[in-house]
């Protein structure tokens, strides 16, 4: 996968890539932070071997939660606690100083058989007085034997071996101190703190109840019993206990609906930016759109008449330069003419100024004023007037003959008049558009006033010509288009925002968790639509409020939308129906995206293109004569999109008045609800909302039941039946599929006799267990993910699925949760089928996924409260159950913080809490303690054991310690096949390489190493694995010697050969797993069940 994008790699492959980056370039110092996190044990061992090869010549510092990783890779180990260095030393040094002795594991002769704990403890304490019961499950018992007295241990083991039949013991194994024991010893204060947290809340019960006979570890004994929660909460002071009744189906559905709506309300309240944008964007952009519509009324209004007066003509153009004074606008007039114009011009607003020498010679008057202005550049004036007497007439018969015919009579009359004896010169500043008509108006008015003695006056003004009806309609249509688009844009954004919380839940896995926990598709989507509808209703109210405010301030702007009751109702209805269609469209679109940002951008672009683009296209095509008919044909296509329907509705409302006036006045105005007005868009929005809602439910149903896969499978069956014989066609699906699966196995070597016996019991109908898997089979294309798995799991049992990445564990989990439909086979929980009754099963299942499926905006308390409602926990005990889990998981101090701020370990605790809430019948745990330190793991394991004593638990993990701590039985899967099933100790006895002996000679006895080796090999058939004086490692086959014999030999060797330190450890579960996962061995078919493995694995204890 060297050419595959890094984002497509699995978690383990990404860790390998990060490790490769660290060692590139020959780095001499390496800092490795949990280098094998997320890998299965098989891959982890390969990385350890690689690191041991690369460590030569390098300094390596690593942090890890896998203590066996630290033991194998490290020369020295440092343990930190609360920021302080607690100890440093080699693994053997730490074990010798902080050891807790040996641990004895005994497997019951038959599942469910009970040990006589008191008799067994009495027997062992007769030889090892400090022995104590460490834990017990339905299949095994664990005793802790402190001390290093090998002779006492030999006598205790001999006594057990002699009485094993009477005690019901089938197998026994032993292990010495591990680094995990050392870690727990050093962090004893932290362990004690966790114990006190829980014991404080259940002190009375702990004092009154004896140690549980089937409890787990010592830590588990301090964890409160989950079965007593309801009674403890419901009982009054000194009164009788009363367990609240289980809610009815209707009440449970109402609780689920309420919880889902509250969830959306909480996330909306904490996602402040998105919620504020939902309200603010429509308000401001709708306000802007209405002001734009108000502008259209001003553009079509010709406005008041413009009077030609100096203050109007010159104030705007040159007033800023200081030409307008308190007396008026300055005008330059020759001295001899000033008396003639002073009064009349002053009445118009002019301030007459003299100073220009008078000239009575015709055109010389104009040249005289111009010369004066050029000679006095500082004397700048906006206007000037001058009058000069004519020495020669301007008209003559010869000039009149050259004039046009319609001017000749008027010219002849002027020629005969005596009034044409002077010439008026007007000078004006051309930077003012209205300067010339203003100065002429003032001059003529002055002349007329002088001639009539003030009885007649002259005034002039200008006014724009009004638009025609068609021009007004065109202008209003253009502005209405842009206004409707401005209203459409914010609602396109709001409509797209509804997809964000849906995709956030989908991306985090929270949505799938809710469905696995019992939420039905209709309940989930009805609650989602209810909250989104409520949120959109708030946006609608705010928008209508803006319309109402603008209608009061600028009536012309909002008249088209809220001016009448009909218009206001139509506006509200268009917005509401768009919200209906947009909400359901967002829910349907959420199935096609995995990232909230990608979904939001895509949906905004979709609404914008189908709204803005199609509204503009519709407008342009409707105004072009050649495309008008085509545009009419395209209307049904346009209306398939909610954004266009909204934009078209607002466009028609905005342009309705102007179009009606152009076509014949108010009588031509149609009803807003006619089909060619808003009727068609509104009906389209209703149909789209219903359609998208149905598509959402169909997609959800397909996601839950894989309708597409079922149809394809049915088609393949029909195609296969056409070429098959009638006898073949008569066989059921399982009968045809399963034999082919078994034939595909390499000689049947993948399954040992325990798997075959389990399948035979299932086929024989011995199915009284709580969870039963019957020939479960899953195929993806040509890859078989799960092959013919048959399994029974009892109530109160924790079953562990082990396997490498891709072995089929997660697929099996997905089939049990309903996320994936089996290709064939079935599984039943309490008699209900996962294929036919998945909805009923989900409310009984608690699921902790591999990845943290949490809503990051909800707190831990709110999250547990939500799932308590989903699991139909009675309302009276929800808060107590939630509080108990928070205390149990040590999450109380983080309970009111958003889950997105939690550390990785606390997120895993919260996921486990979700799985445990509501007392489920089946608990599925996928690597529940991943990323936790050893102390937190132990505490979590104890909590899991305590809360799952009355239910069926299935666990997958890469931590062998976790499997040994929680599981009574395990099954190893390889390539989808269940390789073996059985109690851990039984598998160790059957497949283990035996016992590992670690010996260290005293410094003065190093020379005794050859004799010591020969002595042990002679009595125990041991084989030397490693010899580095003074240390020696040997392995003893499983049948090489009994435990009592082995410890007797070691006791004698300590006395005879000067052995200072020694330990005995049985084959670890991890070694068994690696043996099972070795595909080369498995497919060779050489490792038959019950046979001794010829080559032991080179694996430290």
PDB file of N, CA and C in Angstrom, residues 297-365:
ATOM      1  N   UNK A 297     -39.121  52.412  -6.104  1.00  0.00           N
ATOM      2  CA  UNK A 297     -40.190  53.416  -6.151  1.00  0.00           C
ATOM      3  C   UNK A 297     -39.620  54.804  -6.419  1.00  0.00           C
ATOM      4  N   UNK A 298     -38.410  55.074  -5.903  1.00  0.00           N
ATOM      5  CA  UNK A 298     -37.784  56.367  -6.161  1.00  0.00           C
ATOM      6  C   UNK A 298     -37.289  56.469  -7.600  1.00  0.00           C
ATOM      7  N   UNK A 299     -36.813  55.347  -8.141  1.00  0.00           N
ATOM      8  CA  UNK A 299     -36.316  55.388  -9.520  1.00  0.00           C
ATOM      9  C   UNK A 299     -37.437  55.662 -10.514  1.00  0.00           C
ATOM     10  N   UNK A 300     -38.632  55.172 -10.264  1.00  0.00           N
ATOM     11  CA  UNK A 300     -39.753  55.383 -11.192  1.00  0.00           C
ATOM     12  C   UNK A 300     -40.497  56.686 -10.931  1.00  0.00           C
ATOM     13  N   UNK A 301     -40.238  57.382  -9.840  1.00  0.00           N
ATOM     14  CA  UNK A 301     -40.916  58.649  -9.511  1.00  0.00           C
ATOM     15  C   UNK A 301     -40.143  59.808 -10.149  1.00  0.00           C
ATOM     16  N   UNK A 302     -40.812  60.645 -11.011  1.00  0.00           N
ATOM     17  CA  UNK A 302     -40.082  61.770 -11.636  1.00  0.00           C
ATOM     18  C   UNK A 302     -39.601  62.812 -10.640  1.00  0.00           C
ATOM     19  N   UNK A 303     -40.167  62.874  -9.483  1.00  0.00           N
ATOM     20  CA  UNK A 303     -39.707  63.802  -8.468  1.00  0.00           C
ATOM     21  C   UNK A 303     -40.301  65.197  -8.636  1.00  0.00           C
ATOM     22  N   UNK A 304     -40.022  66.144  -7.717  1.00  0.00           N
ATOM     23  CA  UNK A 304     -40.569  67.519  -7.798  1.00  0.00           C
ATOM     24  C   UNK A 304     -39.880  68.322  -8.904  1.00  0.00           C
ATOM     25  N   UNK A 305     -40.574  69.402  -9.292  1.00  0.00           N
ATOM     26  CA  UNK A 305     -40.006  70.288 -10.324  1.00  0.00           C
ATOM     27  C   UNK A 305     -38.784  71.018  -9.768  1.00  0.00           C
ATOM     28  N   UNK A 306     -37.789  71.269 -10.647  1.00  0.00           N
ATOM     29  CA  UNK A 306     -36.545  71.941 -10.262  1.00  0.00           C
ATOM     30  C   UNK A 306     -36.628  73.414 -10.689  1.00  0.00           C
ATOM     31  N   UNK A 307     -36.714  74.322  -9.734  1.00  0.00           N
ATOM     32  CA  UNK A 307     -36.797  75.756 -10.029  1.00  0.00           C
ATOM     33  C   UNK A 307     -35.425  76.276 -10.430  1.00  0.00           C
ATOM     34  N   UNK A 308     -35.382  77.132 -11.492  1.00  0.00           N
ATOM     35  CA  UNK A 308     -34.122  77.715 -11.956  1.00  0.00           C
ATOM     36  C   UNK A 308     -33.825  78.983 -11.160  1.00  0.00           C
ATOM     37  N   UNK A 309     -33.285  78.802  -9.967  1.00  0.00           N
ATOM     38  CA  UNK A 309     -32.881  79.898  -9.086  1.00  0.00           C
ATOM     39  C   UNK A 309     -31.407  79.727  -8.751  1.00  0.00           C
ATOM     40  N   UNK A 310     -30.713  80.811  -8.418  1.00  0.00           N
ATOM     41  CA  UNK A 310     -29.256  80.716  -8.188  1.00  0.00           C
ATOM     42  C   UNK A 310     -28.868  79.722  -7.098  1.00  0.00           C
ATOM     43  N   UNK A 311     -29.637  79.695  -6.001  1.00  0.00           N
ATOM     44  CA  UNK A 311     -29.255  78.800  -4.912  1.00  0.00           C
ATOM     45  C   UNK A 311     -29.347  77.340  -5.329  1.00  0.00           C
ATOM     46  N   UNK A 312     -30.241  77.027  -6.275  1.00  0.00           N
ATOM     47  CA  UNK A 312     -30.351  75.647  -6.763  1.00  0.00           C
ATOM     48  C   UNK A 312     -29.290  75.356  -7.814  1.00  0.00           C
ATOM     49  N   UNK A 313     -29.069  76.314  -8.708  1.00  0.00           N
ATOM     50  CA  UNK A 313     -28.159  76.081  -9.832  1.00  0.00           C
ATOM     51  C   UNK A 313     -26.705  76.063  -9.416  1.00  0.00           C
ATOM     52  N   UNK A 314     -26.331  76.880  -8.423  1.00  0.00           N
ATOM     53  CA  UNK A 314     -24.909  77.029  -8.099  1.00  0.00           C
ATOM     54  C   UNK A 314     -24.509  76.467  -6.732  1.00  0.00           C
ATOM     55  N   UNK A 315     -25.451  76.291  -5.844  1.00  0.00           N
ATOM     56  CA  UNK A 315     -25.061  75.872  -4.499  1.00  0.00           C
ATOM     57  C   UNK A 315     -24.366  74.505  -4.511  1.00  0.00           C
ATOM     58  N   UNK A 316     -24.900  73.518  -5.270  1.00  0.00           N
ATOM     59  CA  UNK A 316     -24.330  72.173  -5.260  1.00  0.00           C
ATOM     60  C   UNK A 316     -23.019  72.097  -6.014  1.00  0.00           C
ATOM     61  N   UNK A 317     -22.794  72.993  -6.970  1.00  0.00           N
ATOM     62  CA  UNK A 317     -21.611  72.875  -7.826  1.00  0.00           C
ATOM     63  C   UNK A 317     -20.431  73.680  -7.328  1.00  0.00           C
ATOM     64  N   UNK A 318     -20.676  74.899  -6.889  1.00  0.00           N
ATOM     65  CA  UNK A 318     -19.535  75.718  -6.473  1.00  0.00           C
ATOM     66  C   UNK A 318     -19.698  76.294  -5.077  1.00  0.00           C
ATOM     67  N   UNK A 319     -20.753  75.880  -4.406  1.00  0.00           N
ATOM     68  CA  UNK A 319     -20.934  76.402  -3.056  1.00  0.00           C
ATOM     69  C   UNK A 319     -19.791  76.017  -2.142  1.00  0.00           C
ATOM     70  N   UNK A 320     -19.199  74.862  -2.399  1.00  0.00           N
ATOM     71  CA  UNK A 320     -18.100  74.421  -1.550  1.00  0.00           C
ATOM     72  C   UNK A 320     -16.857  75.269  -1.732  1.00  0.00           C
ATOM     73  N   UNK A 321     -16.811  76.076  -2.803  1.00  0.00           N
ATOM     74  CA  UNK A 321     -15.655  76.943  -3.049  1.00  0.00           C
ATOM     75  C   UNK A 321     -15.840  78.342  -2.466  1.00  0.00           C
ATOM     76  N   UNK A 322     -16.967  78.557  -1.804  1.00  0.00           N
ATOM     77  CA  UNK A 322     -17.155  79.830  -1.120  1.00  0.00           C
ATOM     78  C   UNK A 322     -17.828  80.902  -1.935  1.00  0.00           C
ATOM     79  N   UNK A 323     -18.468  80.559  -3.086  1.00  0.00           N
ATOM     80  CA  UNK A 323     -19.109  81.578  -3.923  1.00  0.00           C
ATOM     81  C   UNK A 323     -20.476  81.984  -3.412  1.00  0.00           C
ATOM     82  N   UNK A 324     -21.106  81.121  -2.641  1.00  0.00           N
ATOM     83  CA  UNK A 324     -22.417  81.442  -2.096  1.00  0.00           C
ATOM     84  C   UNK A 324     -22.210  82.167  -0.769  1.00  0.00           C
ATOM     85  N   UNK A 325     -22.698  83.404  -0.689  1.00  0.00           N
ATOM     86  CA  UNK A 325     -22.539  84.213   0.517  1.00  0.00           C
ATOM     87  C   UNK A 325     -23.893  84.374   1.199  1.00  0.00           C
ATOM     88  N   UNK A 326     -23.850  85.084   2.317  1.00  0.00           N
ATOM     89  CA  UNK A 326     -25.102  85.310   3.056  1.00  0.00           C
ATOM     90  C   UNK A 326     -26.054  86.182   2.256  1.00  0.00           C
ATOM     91  N   UNK A 327     -25.522  87.114   1.381  1.00  0.00           N
ATOM     92  CA  UNK A 327     -26.387  87.999   0.593  1.00  0.00           C
ATOM     93  C   UNK A 327     -26.955  87.314  -0.633  1.00  0.00           C
ATOM     94  N   UNK A 328     -26.352  86.159  -1.042  1.00  0.00           N
ATOM     95  CA  UNK A 328     -26.819  85.449  -2.223  1.00  0.00           C
ATOM     96  C   UNK A 328     -25.646  84.998  -3.065  1.00  0.00           C
ATOM     97  N   UNK A 329     -25.951  84.623  -4.307  1.00  0.00           N
ATOM     98  CA  UNK A 329     -24.906  84.162  -5.230  1.00  0.00           C
ATOM     99  C   UNK A 329     -24.348  85.398  -5.939  1.00  0.00           C
ATOM    100  N   UNK A 330     -23.063  85.669  -5.882  1.00  0.00           N
ATOM    101  CA  UNK A 330     -22.497  86.871  -6.520  1.00  0.00           C
ATOM    102  C   UNK A 330     -22.665  86.840  -8.037  1.00  0.00           C
ATOM    103  N   UNK A 331     -23.024  87.994  -8.604  1.00  0.00           N
ATOM    104  CA  UNK A 331     -23.109  88.139 -10.049  1.00  0.00           C
ATOM    105  C   UNK A 331     -22.457  89.464 -10.430  1.00  0.00           C
ATOM    106  N   UNK A 332     -21.639  89.472 -11.438  1.00  0.00           N
ATOM    107  CA  UNK A 332     -20.868  90.649 -11.855  1.00  0.00           C
ATOM    108  C   UNK A 332     -21.670  91.417 -12.911  1.00  0.00           C
ATOM    109  N   UNK A 333     -21.920  92.675 -12.635  1.00  0.00           N
ATOM    110  CA  UNK A 333     -22.696  93.532 -13.543  1.00  0.00           C
ATOM    111  C   UNK A 333     -21.929  94.860 -13.720  1.00  0.00           C
ATOM    112  N   UNK A 334     -21.798  95.370 -14.937  1.00  0.00           N
ATOM    113  CA  UNK A 334     -21.127  96.673 -15.130  1.00  0.00           C
ATOM    114  C   UNK A 334     -21.815  97.770 -14.307  1.00  0.00           C
ATOM    115  N   UNK A 335     -21.011  98.765 -14.007  1.00  0.00           N
ATOM    116  CA  UNK A 335     -21.502  99.800 -13.086  1.00  0.00           C
ATOM    117  C   UNK A 335     -22.734 100.511 -13.633  1.00  0.00           C
ATOM    118  N   UNK A 336     -22.754 100.767 -14.942  1.00  0.00           N
ATOM    119  CA  UNK A 336     -23.876 101.525 -15.477  1.00  0.00           C
ATOM    120  C   UNK A 336     -25.158 100.709 -15.535  1.00  0.00           C
ATOM    121  N   UNK A 337     -25.001  99.342 -15.540  1.00  0.00           N
ATOM    122  CA  UNK A 337     -26.192  98.489 -15.611  1.00  0.00           C
ATOM    123  C   UNK A 337     -26.668  98.035 -14.233  1.00  0.00           C
ATOM    124  N   UNK A 338     -25.841  98.252 -13.212  1.00  0.00           N
ATOM    125  CA  UNK A 338     -26.182  97.738 -11.879  1.00  0.00           C
ATOM    126  C   UNK A 338     -27.520  98.281 -11.377  1.00  0.00           C
ATOM    127  N   UNK A 339     -27.802  99.572 -11.536  1.00  0.00           N
ATOM    128  CA  UNK A 339     -29.102 100.050 -11.035  1.00  0.00           C
ATOM    129  C   UNK A 339     -30.285  99.403 -11.734  1.00  0.00           C
ATOM    130  N   UNK A 340     -30.075  99.031 -13.008  1.00  0.00           N
ATOM    131  CA  UNK A 340     -31.179  98.460 -13.759  1.00  0.00           C
ATOM    132  C   UNK A 340     -31.580  97.075 -13.239  1.00  0.00           C
ATOM    133  N   UNK A 341     -30.586  96.285 -12.754  1.00  0.00           N
ATOM    134  CA  UNK A 341     -30.853  94.892 -12.381  1.00  0.00           C
ATOM    135  C   UNK A 341     -30.830  94.637 -10.878  1.00  0.00           C
ATOM    136  N   UNK A 342     -30.393  95.586 -10.107  1.00  0.00           N
ATOM    137  CA  UNK A 342     -30.092  95.295  -8.693  1.00  0.00           C
ATOM    138  C   UNK A 342     -31.308  94.733  -7.942  1.00  0.00           C
ATOM    139  N   UNK A 343     -32.442  95.411  -8.039  1.00  0.00           N
ATOM    140  CA  UNK A 343     -33.593  94.974  -7.241  1.00  0.00           C
ATOM    141  C   UNK A 343     -34.147  93.625  -7.711  1.00  0.00           C
ATOM    142  N   UNK A 344     -34.322  93.500  -9.019  1.00  0.00           N
ATOM    143  CA  UNK A 344     -34.913  92.263  -9.530  1.00  0.00           C
ATOM    144  C   UNK A 344     -33.997  91.054  -9.318  1.00  0.00           C
ATOM    145  N   UNK A 345     -32.710  91.253  -9.583  1.00  0.00           N
ATOM    146  CA  UNK A 345     -31.796  90.112  -9.374  1.00  0.00           C
ATOM    147  C   UNK A 345     -31.681  89.765  -7.897  1.00  0.00           C
ATOM    148  N   UNK A 346     -31.717  90.744  -7.035  1.00  0.00           N
ATOM    149  CA  UNK A 346     -31.664  90.466  -5.598  1.00  0.00           C
ATOM    150  C   UNK A 346     -32.852  89.648  -5.142  1.00  0.00           C
ATOM    151  N   UNK A 347     -34.029  89.913  -5.761  1.00  0.00           N
ATOM    152  CA  UNK A 347     -35.217  89.138  -5.396  1.00  0.00           C
ATOM    153  C   UNK A 347     -35.069  87.669  -5.780  1.00  0.00           C
ATOM    154  N   UNK A 348     -34.294  87.419  -6.808  1.00  0.00           N
ATOM    155  CA  UNK A 348     -34.065  86.017  -7.240  1.00  0.00           C
ATOM    156  C   UNK A 348     -32.998  85.316  -6.417  1.00  0.00           C
ATOM    157  N   UNK A 349     -32.251  86.050  -5.607  1.00  0.00           N
ATOM    158  CA  UNK A 349     -31.206  85.433  -4.804  1.00  0.00           C
ATOM    159  C   UNK A 349     -29.811  85.745  -5.292  1.00  0.00           C
ATOM    160  N   UNK A 350     -29.670  86.760  -6.179  1.00  0.00           N
ATOM    161  CA  UNK A 350     -28.345  87.171  -6.641  1.00  0.00           C
ATOM    162  C   UNK A 350     -27.832  88.316  -5.774  1.00  0.00           C
ATOM    163  N   UNK A 351     -26.528  88.398  -5.630  1.00  0.00           N
ATOM    164  CA  UNK A 351     -25.882  89.536  -4.961  1.00  0.00           C
ATOM    165  C   UNK A 351     -25.116  90.299  -6.035  1.00  0.00           C
ATOM    166  N   UNK A 352     -25.688  91.445  -6.472  1.00  0.00           N
ATOM    167  CA  UNK A 352     -25.109  92.198  -7.597  1.00  0.00           C
ATOM    168  C   UNK A 352     -23.849  92.902  -7.144  1.00  0.00           C
ATOM    169  N   UNK A 353     -22.796  92.804  -7.964  1.00  0.00           N
ATOM    170  CA  UNK A 353     -21.512  93.457  -7.698  1.00  0.00           C
ATOM    171  C   UNK A 353     -21.096  94.238  -8.941  1.00  0.00           C
ATOM    172  N   UNK A 354     -20.643  95.453  -8.736  1.00  0.00           N
ATOM    173  CA  UNK A 354     -20.163  96.280  -9.852  1.00  0.00           C
ATOM    174  C   UNK A 354     -18.653  96.192  -9.978  1.00  0.00           C
ATOM    175  N   UNK A 355     -18.119  97.212 -10.658  1.00  0.00           N
ATOM    176  CA  UNK A 355     -16.672  97.281 -10.790  1.00  0.00           C
ATOM    177  C   UNK A 355     -16.177  97.144 -12.209  1.00  0.00           C
ATOM    178  N   UNK A 356     -17.040  96.721 -13.106  1.00  0.00           N
ATOM    179  CA  UNK A 356     -16.617  96.572 -14.512  1.00  0.00           C
ATOM    180  C   UNK A 356     -16.901  97.905 -15.228  1.00  0.00           C
ATOM    181  N   UNK A 357     -15.911  98.496 -15.919  1.00  0.00           N
ATOM    182  CA  UNK A 357     -16.149  99.755 -16.666  1.00  0.00           C
ATOM    183  C   UNK A 357     -17.259  99.570 -17.679  1.00  0.00           C
ATOM    184  N   UNK A 358     -18.088 100.576 -17.791  1.00  0.00           N
ATOM    185  CA  UNK A 358     -19.212 100.507 -18.726  1.00  0.00           C
ATOM    186  C   UNK A 358     -18.738 100.728 -20.151  1.00  0.00           C
ATOM    187  N   UNK A 359     -19.440 100.139 -21.086  1.00  0.00           N
ATOM    188  CA  UNK A 359     -19.130 100.295 -22.503  1.00  0.00           C
ATOM    189  C   UNK A 359     -20.446 100.285 -23.249  1.00  0.00           C
ATOM    190  N   UNK A 360     -20.691 101.280 -24.040  1.00  0.00           N
ATOM    191  CA  UNK A 360     -21.972 101.386 -24.737  1.00  0.00           C
ATOM    192  C   UNK A 360     -21.902 100.953 -26.184  1.00  0.00           C
ATOM    193  N   UNK A 361     -20.768 100.494 -26.605  1.00  0.00           N
ATOM    194  CA  UNK A 361     -20.600 100.116 -28.014  1.00  0.00           C
ATOM    195  C   UNK A 361     -20.940  98.646 -28.186  1.00  0.00           C
ATOM    196  N   UNK A 362     -22.111  98.284 -28.610  1.00  0.00           N
ATOM    197  CA  UNK A 362     -22.558  96.945 -29.008  1.00  0.00           C
ATOM    198  C   UNK A 362     -21.783  95.786 -28.413  1.00  0.00           C
ATOM    199  N   UNK A 363     -21.115  95.033 -29.303  1.00  0.00           N
ATOM    200  CA  UNK A 363     -20.398  93.833 -28.877  1.00  0.00           C
ATOM    201  C   UNK A 363     -19.225  94.144 -27.974  1.00  0.00           C
ATOM    202  N   UNK A 364     -18.794  95.373 -27.920  1.00  0.00           N
ATOM    203  CA  UNK A 364     -17.660  95.723 -27.068  1.00  0.00           C
ATOM    204  C   UNK A 364     -17.966  95.497 -25.604  1.00  0.00           C
ATOM    205  N   UNK A 365     -19.265  95.537 -25.232  1.00  0.00           N
ATOM    206  CA  UNK A 365     -19.629  95.321 -23.828  1.00  0.00           C
ATOM    207  C   UNK A 365     -19.229  93.915 -23.383  1.00  0.00           C
TER     208      UNK A 365
END
